[in-house]
Tab-separated table of C-alpha atoms in Angstrom:
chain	number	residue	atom	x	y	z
A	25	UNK	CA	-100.056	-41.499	-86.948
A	26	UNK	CA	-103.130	-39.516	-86.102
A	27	UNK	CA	-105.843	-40.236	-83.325
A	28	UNK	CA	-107.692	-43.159	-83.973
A	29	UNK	CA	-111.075	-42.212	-84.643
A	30	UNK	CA	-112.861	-45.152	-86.415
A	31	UNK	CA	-116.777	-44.041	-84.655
A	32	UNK	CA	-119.863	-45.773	-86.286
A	33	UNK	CA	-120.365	-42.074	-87.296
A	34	UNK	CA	-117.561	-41.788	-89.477
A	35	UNK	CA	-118.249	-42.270	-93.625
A	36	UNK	CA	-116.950	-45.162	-94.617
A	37	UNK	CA	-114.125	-45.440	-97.529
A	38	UNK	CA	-115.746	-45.094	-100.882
A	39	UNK	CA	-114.857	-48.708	-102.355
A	40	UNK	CA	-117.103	-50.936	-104.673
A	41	UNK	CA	-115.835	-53.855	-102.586
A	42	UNK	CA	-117.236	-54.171	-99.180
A	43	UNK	CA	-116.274	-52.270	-96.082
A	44	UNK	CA	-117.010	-54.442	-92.639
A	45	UNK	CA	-116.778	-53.358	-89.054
A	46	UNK	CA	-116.836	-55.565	-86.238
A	47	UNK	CA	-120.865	-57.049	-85.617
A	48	UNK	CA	-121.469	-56.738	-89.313
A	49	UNK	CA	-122.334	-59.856	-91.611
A	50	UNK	CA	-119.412	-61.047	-93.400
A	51	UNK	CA	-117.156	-59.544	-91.099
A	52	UNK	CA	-115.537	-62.520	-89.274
A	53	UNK	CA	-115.657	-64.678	-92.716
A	54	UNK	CA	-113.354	-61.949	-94.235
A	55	UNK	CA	-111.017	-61.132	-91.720
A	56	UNK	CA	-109.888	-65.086	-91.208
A	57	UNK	CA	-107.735	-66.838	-93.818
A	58	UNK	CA	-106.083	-69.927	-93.706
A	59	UNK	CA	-103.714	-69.759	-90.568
A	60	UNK	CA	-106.924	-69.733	-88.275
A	61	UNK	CA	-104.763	-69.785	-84.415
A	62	UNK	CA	-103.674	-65.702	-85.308
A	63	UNK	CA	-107.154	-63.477	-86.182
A	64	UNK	CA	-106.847	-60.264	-87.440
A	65	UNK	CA	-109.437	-58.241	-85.410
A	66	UNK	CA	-109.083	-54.609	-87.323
A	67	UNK	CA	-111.443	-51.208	-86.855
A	68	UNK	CA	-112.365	-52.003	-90.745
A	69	UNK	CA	-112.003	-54.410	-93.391
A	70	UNK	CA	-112.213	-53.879	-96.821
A	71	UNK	CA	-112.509	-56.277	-99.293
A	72	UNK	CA	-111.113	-54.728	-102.223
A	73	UNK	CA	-112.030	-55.516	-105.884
A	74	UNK	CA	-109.207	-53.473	-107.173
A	75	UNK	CA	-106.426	-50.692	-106.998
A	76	UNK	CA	-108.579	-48.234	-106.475
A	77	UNK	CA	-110.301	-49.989	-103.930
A	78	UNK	CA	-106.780	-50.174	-102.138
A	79	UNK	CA	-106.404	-46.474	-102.976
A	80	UNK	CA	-109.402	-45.451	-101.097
A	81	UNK	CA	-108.560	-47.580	-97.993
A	82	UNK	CA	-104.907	-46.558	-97.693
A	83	UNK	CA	-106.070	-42.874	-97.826
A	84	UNK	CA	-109.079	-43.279	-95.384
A	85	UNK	CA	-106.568	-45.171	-92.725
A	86	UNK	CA	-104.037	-42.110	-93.578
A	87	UNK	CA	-107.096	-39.552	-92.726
A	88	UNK	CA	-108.102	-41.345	-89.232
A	89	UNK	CA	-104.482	-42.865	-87.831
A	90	UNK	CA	-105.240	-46.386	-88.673
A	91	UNK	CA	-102.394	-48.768	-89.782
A	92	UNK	CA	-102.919	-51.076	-92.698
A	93	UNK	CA	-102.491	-54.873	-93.128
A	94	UNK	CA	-102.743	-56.976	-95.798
A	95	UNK	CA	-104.399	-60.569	-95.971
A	96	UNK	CA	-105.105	-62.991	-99.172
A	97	UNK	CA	-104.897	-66.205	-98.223
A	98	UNK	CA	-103.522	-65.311	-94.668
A	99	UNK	CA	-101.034	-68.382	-95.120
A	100	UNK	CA	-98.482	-66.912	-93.444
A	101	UNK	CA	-100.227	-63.724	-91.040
A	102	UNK	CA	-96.907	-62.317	-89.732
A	103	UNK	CA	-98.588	-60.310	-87.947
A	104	UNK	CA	-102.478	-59.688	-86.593
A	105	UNK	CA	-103.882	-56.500	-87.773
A	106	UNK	CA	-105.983	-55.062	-84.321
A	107	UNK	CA	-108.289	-53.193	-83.613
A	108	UNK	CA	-106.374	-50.116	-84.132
A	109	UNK	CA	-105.931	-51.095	-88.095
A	110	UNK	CA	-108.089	-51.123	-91.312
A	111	UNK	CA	-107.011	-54.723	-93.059
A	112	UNK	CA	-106.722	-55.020	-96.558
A	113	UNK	CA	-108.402	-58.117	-98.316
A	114	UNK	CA	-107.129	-58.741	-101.381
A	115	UNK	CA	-108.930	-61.807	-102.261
A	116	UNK	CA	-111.049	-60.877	-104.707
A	117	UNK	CA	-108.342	-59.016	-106.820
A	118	UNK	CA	-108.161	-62.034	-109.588
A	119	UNK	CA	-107.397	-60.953	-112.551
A	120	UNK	CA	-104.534	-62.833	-114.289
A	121	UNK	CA	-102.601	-62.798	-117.536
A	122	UNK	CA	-100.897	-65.048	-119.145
A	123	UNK	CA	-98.189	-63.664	-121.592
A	124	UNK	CA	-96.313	-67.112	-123.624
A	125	UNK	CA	-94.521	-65.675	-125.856
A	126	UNK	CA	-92.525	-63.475	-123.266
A	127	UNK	CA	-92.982	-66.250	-120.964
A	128	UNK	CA	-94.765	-63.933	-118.081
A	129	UNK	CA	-97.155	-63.770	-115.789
A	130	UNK	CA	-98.951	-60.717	-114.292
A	131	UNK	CA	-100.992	-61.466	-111.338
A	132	UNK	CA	-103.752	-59.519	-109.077
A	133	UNK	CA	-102.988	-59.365	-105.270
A	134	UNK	CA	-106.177	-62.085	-104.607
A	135	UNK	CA	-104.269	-64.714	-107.187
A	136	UNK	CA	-102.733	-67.991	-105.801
A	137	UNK	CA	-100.129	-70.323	-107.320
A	138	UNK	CA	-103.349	-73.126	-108.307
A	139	UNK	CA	-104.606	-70.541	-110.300
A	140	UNK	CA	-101.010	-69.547	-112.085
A	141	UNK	CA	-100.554	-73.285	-112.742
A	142	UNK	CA	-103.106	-74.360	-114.179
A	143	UNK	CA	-103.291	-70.706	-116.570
A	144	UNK	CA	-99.520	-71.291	-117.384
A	145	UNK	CA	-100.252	-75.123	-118.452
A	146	UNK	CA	-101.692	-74.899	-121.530
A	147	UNK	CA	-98.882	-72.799	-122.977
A	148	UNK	CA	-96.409	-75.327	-121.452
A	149	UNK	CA	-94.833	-72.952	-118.768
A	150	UNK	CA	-95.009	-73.211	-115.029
A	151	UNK	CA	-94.339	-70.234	-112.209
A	152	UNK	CA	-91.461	-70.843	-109.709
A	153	UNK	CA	-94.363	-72.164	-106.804
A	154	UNK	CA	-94.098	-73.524	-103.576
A	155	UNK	CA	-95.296	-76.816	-102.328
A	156	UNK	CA	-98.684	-75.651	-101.142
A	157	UNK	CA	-101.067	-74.291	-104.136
A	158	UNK	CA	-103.456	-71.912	-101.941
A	159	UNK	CA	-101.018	-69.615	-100.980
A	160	UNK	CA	-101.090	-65.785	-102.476
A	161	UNK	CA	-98.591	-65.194	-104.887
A	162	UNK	CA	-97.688	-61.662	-103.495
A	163	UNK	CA	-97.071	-62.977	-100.000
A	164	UNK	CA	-95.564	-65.640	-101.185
A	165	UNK	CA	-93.104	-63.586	-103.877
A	166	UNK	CA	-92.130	-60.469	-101.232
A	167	UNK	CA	-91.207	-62.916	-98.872
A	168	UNK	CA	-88.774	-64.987	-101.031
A	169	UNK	CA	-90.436	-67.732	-102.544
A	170	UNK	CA	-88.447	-70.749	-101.900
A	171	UNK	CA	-90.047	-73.103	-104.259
A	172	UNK	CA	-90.015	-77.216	-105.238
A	173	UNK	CA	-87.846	-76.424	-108.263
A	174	UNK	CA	-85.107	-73.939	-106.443
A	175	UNK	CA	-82.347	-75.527	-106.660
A	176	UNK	CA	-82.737	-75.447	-110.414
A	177	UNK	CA	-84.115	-71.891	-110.888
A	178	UNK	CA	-83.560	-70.009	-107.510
A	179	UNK	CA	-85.505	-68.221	-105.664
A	180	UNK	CA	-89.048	-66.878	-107.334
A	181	UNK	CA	-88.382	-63.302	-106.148
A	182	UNK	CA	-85.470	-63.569	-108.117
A	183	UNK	CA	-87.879	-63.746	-111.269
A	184	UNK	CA	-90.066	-60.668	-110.315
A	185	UNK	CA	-89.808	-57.942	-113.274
A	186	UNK	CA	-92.314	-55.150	-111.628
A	187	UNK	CA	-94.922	-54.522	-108.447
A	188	UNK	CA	-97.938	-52.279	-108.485
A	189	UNK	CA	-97.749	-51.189	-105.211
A	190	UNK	CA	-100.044	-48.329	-103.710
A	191	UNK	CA	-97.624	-46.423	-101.036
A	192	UNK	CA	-98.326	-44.370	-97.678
A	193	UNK	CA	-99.759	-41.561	-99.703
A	194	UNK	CA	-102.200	-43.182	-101.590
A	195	UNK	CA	-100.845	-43.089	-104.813
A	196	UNK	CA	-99.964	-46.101	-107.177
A	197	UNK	CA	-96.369	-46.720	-108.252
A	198	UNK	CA	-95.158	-49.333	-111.228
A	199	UNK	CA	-92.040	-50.068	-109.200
A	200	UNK	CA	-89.231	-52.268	-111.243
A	201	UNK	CA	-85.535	-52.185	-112.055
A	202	UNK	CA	-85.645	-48.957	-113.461
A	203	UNK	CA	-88.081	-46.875	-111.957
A	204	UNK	CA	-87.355	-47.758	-108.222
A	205	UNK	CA	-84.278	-49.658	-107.779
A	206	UNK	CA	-84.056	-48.989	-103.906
A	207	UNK	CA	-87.916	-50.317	-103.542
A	208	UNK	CA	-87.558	-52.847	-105.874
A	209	UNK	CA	-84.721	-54.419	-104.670
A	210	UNK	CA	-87.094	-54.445	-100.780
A	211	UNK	CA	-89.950	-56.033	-102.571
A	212	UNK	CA	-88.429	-58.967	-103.444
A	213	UNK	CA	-87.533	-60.340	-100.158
A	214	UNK	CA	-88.036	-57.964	-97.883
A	215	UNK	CA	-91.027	-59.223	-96.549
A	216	UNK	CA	-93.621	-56.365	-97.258
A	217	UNK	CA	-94.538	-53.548	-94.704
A	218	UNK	CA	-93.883	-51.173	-98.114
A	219	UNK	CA	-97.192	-50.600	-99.018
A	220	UNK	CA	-100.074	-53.477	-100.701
A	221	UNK	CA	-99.106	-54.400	-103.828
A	222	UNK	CA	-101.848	-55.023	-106.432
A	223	UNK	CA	-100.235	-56.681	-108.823
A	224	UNK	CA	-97.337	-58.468	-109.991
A	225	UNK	CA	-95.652	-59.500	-113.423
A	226	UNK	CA	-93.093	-62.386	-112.783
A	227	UNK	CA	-91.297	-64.907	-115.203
A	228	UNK	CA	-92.764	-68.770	-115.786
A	229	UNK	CA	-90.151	-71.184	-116.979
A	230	UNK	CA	-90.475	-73.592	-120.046
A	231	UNK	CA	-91.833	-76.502	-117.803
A	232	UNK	CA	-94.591	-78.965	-119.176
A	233	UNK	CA	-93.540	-82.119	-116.771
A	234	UNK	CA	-91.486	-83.092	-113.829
A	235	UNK	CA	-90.199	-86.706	-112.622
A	236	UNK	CA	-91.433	-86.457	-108.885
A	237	UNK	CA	-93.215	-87.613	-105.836
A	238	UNK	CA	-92.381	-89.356	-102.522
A	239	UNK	CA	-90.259	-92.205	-101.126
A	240	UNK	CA	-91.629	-92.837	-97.672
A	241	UNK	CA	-89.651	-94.728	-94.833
A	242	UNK	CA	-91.326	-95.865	-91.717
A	243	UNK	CA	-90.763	-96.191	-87.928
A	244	UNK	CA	-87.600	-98.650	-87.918
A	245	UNK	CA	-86.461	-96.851	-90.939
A	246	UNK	CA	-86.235	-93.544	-90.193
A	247	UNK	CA	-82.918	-93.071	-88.544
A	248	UNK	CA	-81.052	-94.490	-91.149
A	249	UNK	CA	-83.138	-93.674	-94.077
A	250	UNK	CA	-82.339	-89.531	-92.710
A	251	UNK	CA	-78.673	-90.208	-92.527
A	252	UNK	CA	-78.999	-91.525	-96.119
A	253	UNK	CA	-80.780	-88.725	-97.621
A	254	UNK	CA	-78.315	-86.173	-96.200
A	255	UNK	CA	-74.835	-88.165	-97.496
A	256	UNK	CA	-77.343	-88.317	-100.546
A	257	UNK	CA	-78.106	-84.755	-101.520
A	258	UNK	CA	-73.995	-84.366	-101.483
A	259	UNK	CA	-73.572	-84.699	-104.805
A	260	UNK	CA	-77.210	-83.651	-106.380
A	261	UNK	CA	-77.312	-81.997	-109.709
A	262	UNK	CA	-79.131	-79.140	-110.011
A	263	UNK	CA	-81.606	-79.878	-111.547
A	264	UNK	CA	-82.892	-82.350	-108.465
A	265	UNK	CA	-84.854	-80.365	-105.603
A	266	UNK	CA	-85.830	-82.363	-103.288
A	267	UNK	CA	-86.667	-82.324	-98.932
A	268	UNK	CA	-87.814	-84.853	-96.370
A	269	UNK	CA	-91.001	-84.367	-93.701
A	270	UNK	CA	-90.568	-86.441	-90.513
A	271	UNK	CA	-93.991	-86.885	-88.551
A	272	UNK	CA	-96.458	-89.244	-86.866
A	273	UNK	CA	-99.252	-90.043	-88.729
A	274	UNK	CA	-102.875	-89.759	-86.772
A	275	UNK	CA	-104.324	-93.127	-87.220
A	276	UNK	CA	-107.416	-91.130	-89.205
A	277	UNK	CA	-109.563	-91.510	-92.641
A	278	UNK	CA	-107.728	-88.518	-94.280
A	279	UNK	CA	-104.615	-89.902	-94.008
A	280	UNK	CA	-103.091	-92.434	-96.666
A	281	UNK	CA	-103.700	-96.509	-94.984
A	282	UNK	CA	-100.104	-97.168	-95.229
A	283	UNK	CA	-99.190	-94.456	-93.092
A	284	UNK	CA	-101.912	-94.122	-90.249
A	285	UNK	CA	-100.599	-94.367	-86.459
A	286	UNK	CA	-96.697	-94.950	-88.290
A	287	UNK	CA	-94.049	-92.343	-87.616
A	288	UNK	CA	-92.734	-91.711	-91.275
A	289	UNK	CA	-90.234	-89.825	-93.275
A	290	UNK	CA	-90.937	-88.879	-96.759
A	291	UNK	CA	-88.302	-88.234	-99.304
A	292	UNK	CA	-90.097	-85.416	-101.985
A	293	UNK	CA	-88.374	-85.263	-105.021
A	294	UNK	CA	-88.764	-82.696	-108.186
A	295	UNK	CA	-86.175	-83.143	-110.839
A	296	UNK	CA	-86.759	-81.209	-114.282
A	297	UNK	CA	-84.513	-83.530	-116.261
A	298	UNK	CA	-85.351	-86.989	-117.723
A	299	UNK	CA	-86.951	-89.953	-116.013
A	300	UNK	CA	-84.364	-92.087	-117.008
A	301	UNK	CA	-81.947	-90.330	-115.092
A	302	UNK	CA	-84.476	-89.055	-112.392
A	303	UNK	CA	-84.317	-92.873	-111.778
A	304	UNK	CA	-80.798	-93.240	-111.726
A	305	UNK	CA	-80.412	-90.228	-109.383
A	306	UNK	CA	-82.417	-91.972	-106.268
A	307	UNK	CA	-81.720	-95.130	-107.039
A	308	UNK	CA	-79.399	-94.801	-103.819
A	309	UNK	CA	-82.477	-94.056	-101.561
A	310	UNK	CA	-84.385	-97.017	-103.393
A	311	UNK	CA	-82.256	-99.567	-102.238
A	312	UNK	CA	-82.918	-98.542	-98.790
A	313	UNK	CA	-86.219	-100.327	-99.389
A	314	UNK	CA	-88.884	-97.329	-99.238
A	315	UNK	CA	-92.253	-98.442	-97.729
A	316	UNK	CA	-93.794	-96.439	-100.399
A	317	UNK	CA	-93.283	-95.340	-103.690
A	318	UNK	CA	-95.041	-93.237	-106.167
A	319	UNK	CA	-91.685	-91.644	-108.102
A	320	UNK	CA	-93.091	-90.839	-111.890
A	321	UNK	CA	-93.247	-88.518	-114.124
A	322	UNK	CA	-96.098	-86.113	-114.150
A	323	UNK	CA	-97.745	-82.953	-115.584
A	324	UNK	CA	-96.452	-80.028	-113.892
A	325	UNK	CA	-100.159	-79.721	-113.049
A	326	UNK	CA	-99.887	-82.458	-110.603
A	327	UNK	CA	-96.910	-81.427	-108.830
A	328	UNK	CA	-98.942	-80.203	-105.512
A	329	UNK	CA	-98.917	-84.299	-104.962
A	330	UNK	CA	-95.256	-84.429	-104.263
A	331	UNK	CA	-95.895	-82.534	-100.507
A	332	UNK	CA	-99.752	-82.725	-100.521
A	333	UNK	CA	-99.842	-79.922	-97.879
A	334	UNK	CA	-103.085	-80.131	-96.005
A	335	UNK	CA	-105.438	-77.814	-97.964
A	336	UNK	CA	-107.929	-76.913	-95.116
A	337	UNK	CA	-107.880	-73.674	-93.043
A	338	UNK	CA	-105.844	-74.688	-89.298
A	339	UNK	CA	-104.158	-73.311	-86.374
A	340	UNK	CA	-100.538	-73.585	-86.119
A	341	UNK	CA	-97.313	-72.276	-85.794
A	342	UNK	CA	-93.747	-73.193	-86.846
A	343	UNK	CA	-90.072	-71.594	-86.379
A	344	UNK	CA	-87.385	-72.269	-89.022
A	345	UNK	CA	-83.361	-72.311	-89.029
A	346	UNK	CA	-81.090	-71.934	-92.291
A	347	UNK	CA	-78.032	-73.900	-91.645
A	348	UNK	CA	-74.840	-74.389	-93.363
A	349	UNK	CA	-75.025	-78.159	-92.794
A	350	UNK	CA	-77.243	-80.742	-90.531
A	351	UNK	CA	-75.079	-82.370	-87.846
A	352	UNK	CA	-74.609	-85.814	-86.842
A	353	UNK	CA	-75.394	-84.662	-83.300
A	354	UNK	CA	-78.060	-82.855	-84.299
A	355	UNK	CA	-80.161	-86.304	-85.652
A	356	UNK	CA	-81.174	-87.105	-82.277
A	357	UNK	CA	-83.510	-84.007	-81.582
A	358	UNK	CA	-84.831	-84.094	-85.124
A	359	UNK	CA	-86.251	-87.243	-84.545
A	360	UNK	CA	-86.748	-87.776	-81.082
A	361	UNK	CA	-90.010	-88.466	-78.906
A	362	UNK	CA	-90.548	-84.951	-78.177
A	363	UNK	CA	-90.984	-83.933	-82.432
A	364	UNK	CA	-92.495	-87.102	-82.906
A	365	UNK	CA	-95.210	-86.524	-80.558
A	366	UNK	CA	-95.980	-83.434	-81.533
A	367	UNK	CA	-94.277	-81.731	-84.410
A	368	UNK	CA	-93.656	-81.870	-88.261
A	369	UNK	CA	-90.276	-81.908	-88.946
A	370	UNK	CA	-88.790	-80.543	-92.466
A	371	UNK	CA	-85.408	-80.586	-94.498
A	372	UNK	CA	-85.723	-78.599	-97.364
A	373	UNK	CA	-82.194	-78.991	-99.576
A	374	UNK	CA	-80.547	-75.624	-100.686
A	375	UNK	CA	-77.967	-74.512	-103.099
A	376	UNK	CA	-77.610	-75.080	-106.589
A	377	UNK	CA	-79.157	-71.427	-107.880
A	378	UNK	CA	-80.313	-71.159	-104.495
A	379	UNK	CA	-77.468	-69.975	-103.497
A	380	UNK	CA	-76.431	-67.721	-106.512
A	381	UNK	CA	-76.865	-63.808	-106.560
A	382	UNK	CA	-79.494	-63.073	-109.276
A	383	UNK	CA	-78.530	-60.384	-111.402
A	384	UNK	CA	-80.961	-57.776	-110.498
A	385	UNK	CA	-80.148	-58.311	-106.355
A	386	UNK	CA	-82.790	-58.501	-104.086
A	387	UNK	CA	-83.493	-58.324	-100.148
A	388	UNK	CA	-82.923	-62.914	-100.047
A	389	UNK	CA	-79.836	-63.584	-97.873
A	390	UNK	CA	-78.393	-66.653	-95.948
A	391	UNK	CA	-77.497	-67.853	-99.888
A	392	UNK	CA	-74.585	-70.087	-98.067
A	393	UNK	CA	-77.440	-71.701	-96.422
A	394	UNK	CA	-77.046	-75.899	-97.603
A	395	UNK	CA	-80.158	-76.534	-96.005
A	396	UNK	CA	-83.997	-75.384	-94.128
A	397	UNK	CA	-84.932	-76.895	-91.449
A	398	UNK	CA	-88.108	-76.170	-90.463
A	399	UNK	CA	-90.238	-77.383	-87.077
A	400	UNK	CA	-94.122	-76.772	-87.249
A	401	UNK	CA	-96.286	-77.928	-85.042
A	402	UNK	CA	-100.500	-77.851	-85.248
A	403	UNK	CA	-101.931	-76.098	-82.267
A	404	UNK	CA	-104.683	-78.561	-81.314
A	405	UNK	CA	-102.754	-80.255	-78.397
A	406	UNK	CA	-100.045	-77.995	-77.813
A	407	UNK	CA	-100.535	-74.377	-77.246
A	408	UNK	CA	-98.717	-71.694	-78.117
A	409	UNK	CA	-96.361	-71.680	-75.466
A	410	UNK	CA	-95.571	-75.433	-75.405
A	411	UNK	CA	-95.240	-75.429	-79.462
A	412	UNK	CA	-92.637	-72.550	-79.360
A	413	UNK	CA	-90.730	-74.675	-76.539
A	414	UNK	CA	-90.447	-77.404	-78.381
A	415	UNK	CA	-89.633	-76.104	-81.368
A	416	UNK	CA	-86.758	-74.654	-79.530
A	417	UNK	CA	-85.431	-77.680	-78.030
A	418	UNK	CA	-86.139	-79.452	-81.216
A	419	UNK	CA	-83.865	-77.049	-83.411
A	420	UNK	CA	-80.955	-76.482	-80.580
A	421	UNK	CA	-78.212	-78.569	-81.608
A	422	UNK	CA	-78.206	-76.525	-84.790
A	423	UNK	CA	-77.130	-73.202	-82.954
A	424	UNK	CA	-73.285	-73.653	-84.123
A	425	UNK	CA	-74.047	-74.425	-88.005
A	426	UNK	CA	-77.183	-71.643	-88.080
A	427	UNK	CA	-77.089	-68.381	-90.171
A	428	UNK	CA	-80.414	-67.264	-89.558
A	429	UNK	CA	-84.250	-67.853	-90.606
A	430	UNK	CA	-86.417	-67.845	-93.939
A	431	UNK	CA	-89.125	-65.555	-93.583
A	432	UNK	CA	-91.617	-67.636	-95.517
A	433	UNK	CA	-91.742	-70.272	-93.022
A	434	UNK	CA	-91.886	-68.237	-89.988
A	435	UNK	CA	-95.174	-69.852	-89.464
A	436	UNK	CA	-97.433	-67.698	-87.017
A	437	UNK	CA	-96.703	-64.256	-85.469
A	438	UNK	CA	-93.383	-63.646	-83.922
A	439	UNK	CA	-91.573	-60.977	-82.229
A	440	UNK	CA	-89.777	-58.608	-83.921
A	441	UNK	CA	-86.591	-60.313	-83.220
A	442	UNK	CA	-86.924	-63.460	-85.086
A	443	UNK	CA	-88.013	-61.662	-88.043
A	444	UNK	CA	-85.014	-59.566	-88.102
A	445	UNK	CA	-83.236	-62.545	-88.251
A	446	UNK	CA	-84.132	-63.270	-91.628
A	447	UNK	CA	-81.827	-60.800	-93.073
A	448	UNK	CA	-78.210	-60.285	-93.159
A	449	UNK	CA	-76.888	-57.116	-91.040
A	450	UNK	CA	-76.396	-54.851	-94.370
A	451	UNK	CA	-79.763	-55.982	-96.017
A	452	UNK	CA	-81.397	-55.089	-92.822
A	453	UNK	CA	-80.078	-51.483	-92.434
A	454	UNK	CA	-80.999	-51.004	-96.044
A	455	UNK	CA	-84.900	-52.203	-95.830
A	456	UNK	CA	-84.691	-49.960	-92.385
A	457	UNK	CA	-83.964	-47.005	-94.779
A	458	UNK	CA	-86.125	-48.018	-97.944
A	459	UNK	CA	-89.090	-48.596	-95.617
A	460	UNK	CA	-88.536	-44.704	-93.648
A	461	UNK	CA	-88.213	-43.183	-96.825
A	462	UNK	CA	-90.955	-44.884	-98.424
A	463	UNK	CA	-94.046	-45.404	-95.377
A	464	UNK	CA	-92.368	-42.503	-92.546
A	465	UNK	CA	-95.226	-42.487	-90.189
A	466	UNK	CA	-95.012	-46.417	-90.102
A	467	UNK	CA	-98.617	-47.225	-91.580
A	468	UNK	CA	-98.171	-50.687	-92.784
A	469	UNK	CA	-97.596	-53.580	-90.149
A	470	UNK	CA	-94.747	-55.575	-91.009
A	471	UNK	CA	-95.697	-58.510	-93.309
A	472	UNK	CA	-98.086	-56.066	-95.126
A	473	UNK	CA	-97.680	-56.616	-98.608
């Protein structure tokens, strides 16, 4: 890269979006998304209204040595963009089509899943989402997608057909299958640092309603009512995705009566087959005698209800293992003192297509994972430090049955290290090569996409 020289001076990149540098109006509103405990703090930001607008910026940075991120929503913010970097906002970028009859989607870079779902709806179809409906779709899709339906349809990147991406040089590339096999195959997985992709045309699956929701188990319950659901998931169909959340409840208006002050774990089910036999499937976990439950079938619409993530901007950060099985031994940590007091602990169930090669390949691995367990903790309390600590401690007794990490719920920035870990030896030597032939002065930050 060239000498950072971002003076007041300088012309600004010719964009009809707006460009912001630090002490403007506007600036601190568009360089913070949703993860608000990691603030990008770049030289510019511009908050582009289209490809051309990412153009511009990605040859002005190229001009004066700055890198580039990339920020939507900013669910995830791998990584900070400083003050050596121009960051990319893509969230006005929101134009979407909806194609039924080849049962497609093509969506801007500023585009989250609420948006897709409710467009697909009325033609009956639904995209291959993930439990929280403001994320970005890109961020989201180039980092995996491990969504409430996987076990029945895999992973979403699996259902990418093509990426507008703008590259190092400025130019914009329709990468797919065909055109750039090497790239395409990084896109979908590889976590971004590639170049900012503008748009992206995906596949939405015939998918009007789903039998879902929660079975909750408190304090008392828990222990067993964990055991349970792991013997449970055994012998799961397909066609049944489902995961638990272990956490105390604050003893506060926004949460739901029957759960304030109570330490509970919630059983979230999706199955895309009937209700009769959605029934019949957790009947098992019924008899257990659930505190709560709201198990029916609803429009696809409504399937944000089945995890209700919190939908306001928040600090936090979270760390994630994929294992090939959860432990007897390992029960103890998972719901201990320590991650009741201050974490949110996950178990997301794998396999099924989950764990199938798709038949274009793409940069997912850990496929023998059985399950995600993720720790997250919200950094109100704890610090940084003490979060990472726990989580740590919390996710320990899994080191023997642990292939690695899912780089969607890496949650906050992390050394290099970890998020290396999210990729098999081979796929990692590969995105080292597709991302030196494709970005060889190292412009983008990692997580850039």
């Amino acid at each position: 890269m060239t000498e950072n020289r971002t003076s007041s001076a300088l012309p600004l990149p010719d964009t009809r979006g707006p460009v912001l540098r630090p002490g403007d109006s506007g600036y601190d509103e568009a360089r913070q998304g949703f993860q608000t405990a990691y603030a990008h703090r770049p030289a510019l930001t511009v908050g582009a209204e289209n490809a051309d607008d990412v153009r511009a910026a990605v040859r002005y940075a190229g001009a004066h040595g700055l890198r580039v991120a990339v920020q939507s929503t900013g669910h995830g913010l791998a990584a900070a963009a400083g003050d050596d970097a121009l960051l990319v906002a893509t969230g006005r970028m929101k134009g979407l089509r909806i194609d039924p009859a080849a049962r497609t989607a093509r969506a801007e870079a500023g585009v989250t899943w609420a948006e897709v779902i409710a467009a697909a709806a009325g033609h009956g179809l639904a995209p291959l989402n993930g439990s929280a409906p403001g994320v970005g779709v890109v961020g989201y899709l180039t980092g995996g997608g491990l969504g409430i339906l996987g076990r029945r349809f895999g992973y979403a990147a699996d259902h990418v057909r093509s990426f507008d991406l703008v590259t190092a040089d400025g130019a914009l590339r329709h990468v797919t299958a065909d055109t750039g096999p090497e790239l395409f195959w990084a896109l979908r997985g590889g976590g971004g640092g590639l170049g900012v992709v503008t748009a992206v045309e995906f596949d939405l699956v015939p998918l009007a309603e789903v039998y879902g929701g929660v079975l909750a188990f408190a304090d008392e319950q828990v222990p067993g009512a964990l055991a349970a659901y792991l013997t449970w998931t055994e012998g799961l169909p397909e066609e049944l995705t489902s995961s638990v959340a272990l956490m105390t409840w604050p003893d506060a208006p926004f949460a739901p009566e029957a759960y304030r002050g109570r330490y509970v774990l919630a059983v979230r089910v999706a199955y895309t087959g009937s209700a009769s036999e959605g029934a019949r499937l957790v009947a098992p976990l019924r008899e257990l005698g659930p505190m709560a439950d709201d198990l029916r079938v609803m429009p696809y619409a409504e399937s944000h209800t089945i995890h209700s993530d919190p939908p306001y901007p928040h600090p936090y950060d979270g760390d994630n293992a994929l294992v090939t099985s959860v432990p007897g031994a390992a029960l103890g940590a998972l719901t201990g003192e320590s991650a009741r007091a201050g974490a949110v602990v996950q178990i997301k169930h794998l396999g099924g297509a989950l764990g199938r090669e798709p038949e274009v390949p793409n940069a997912v691995g850990f496929r023998g994972a059985r399950y995600l367990v993720t720790v997250l903790s919200a950094l109100f309390e704890l610090d940084r430090s003490g979060a990472r600590a726990l989580h740590a401690q919390v996710l320990a007794p899994l080191a023997e049955v642990r292939l690695g990490r899912n780089l969607n719920h890496l949650f906050g920035e992390h050394e290099e290290l970890a998020v290396r870990d999210a990729y098999e030896p081979s796929a990692l030597r590969k995105l080292g090569a597709v991302r030196a032939a494709c970005d060889p002065a190292g412009m983008f930050a990692a997580g850039s996409c």
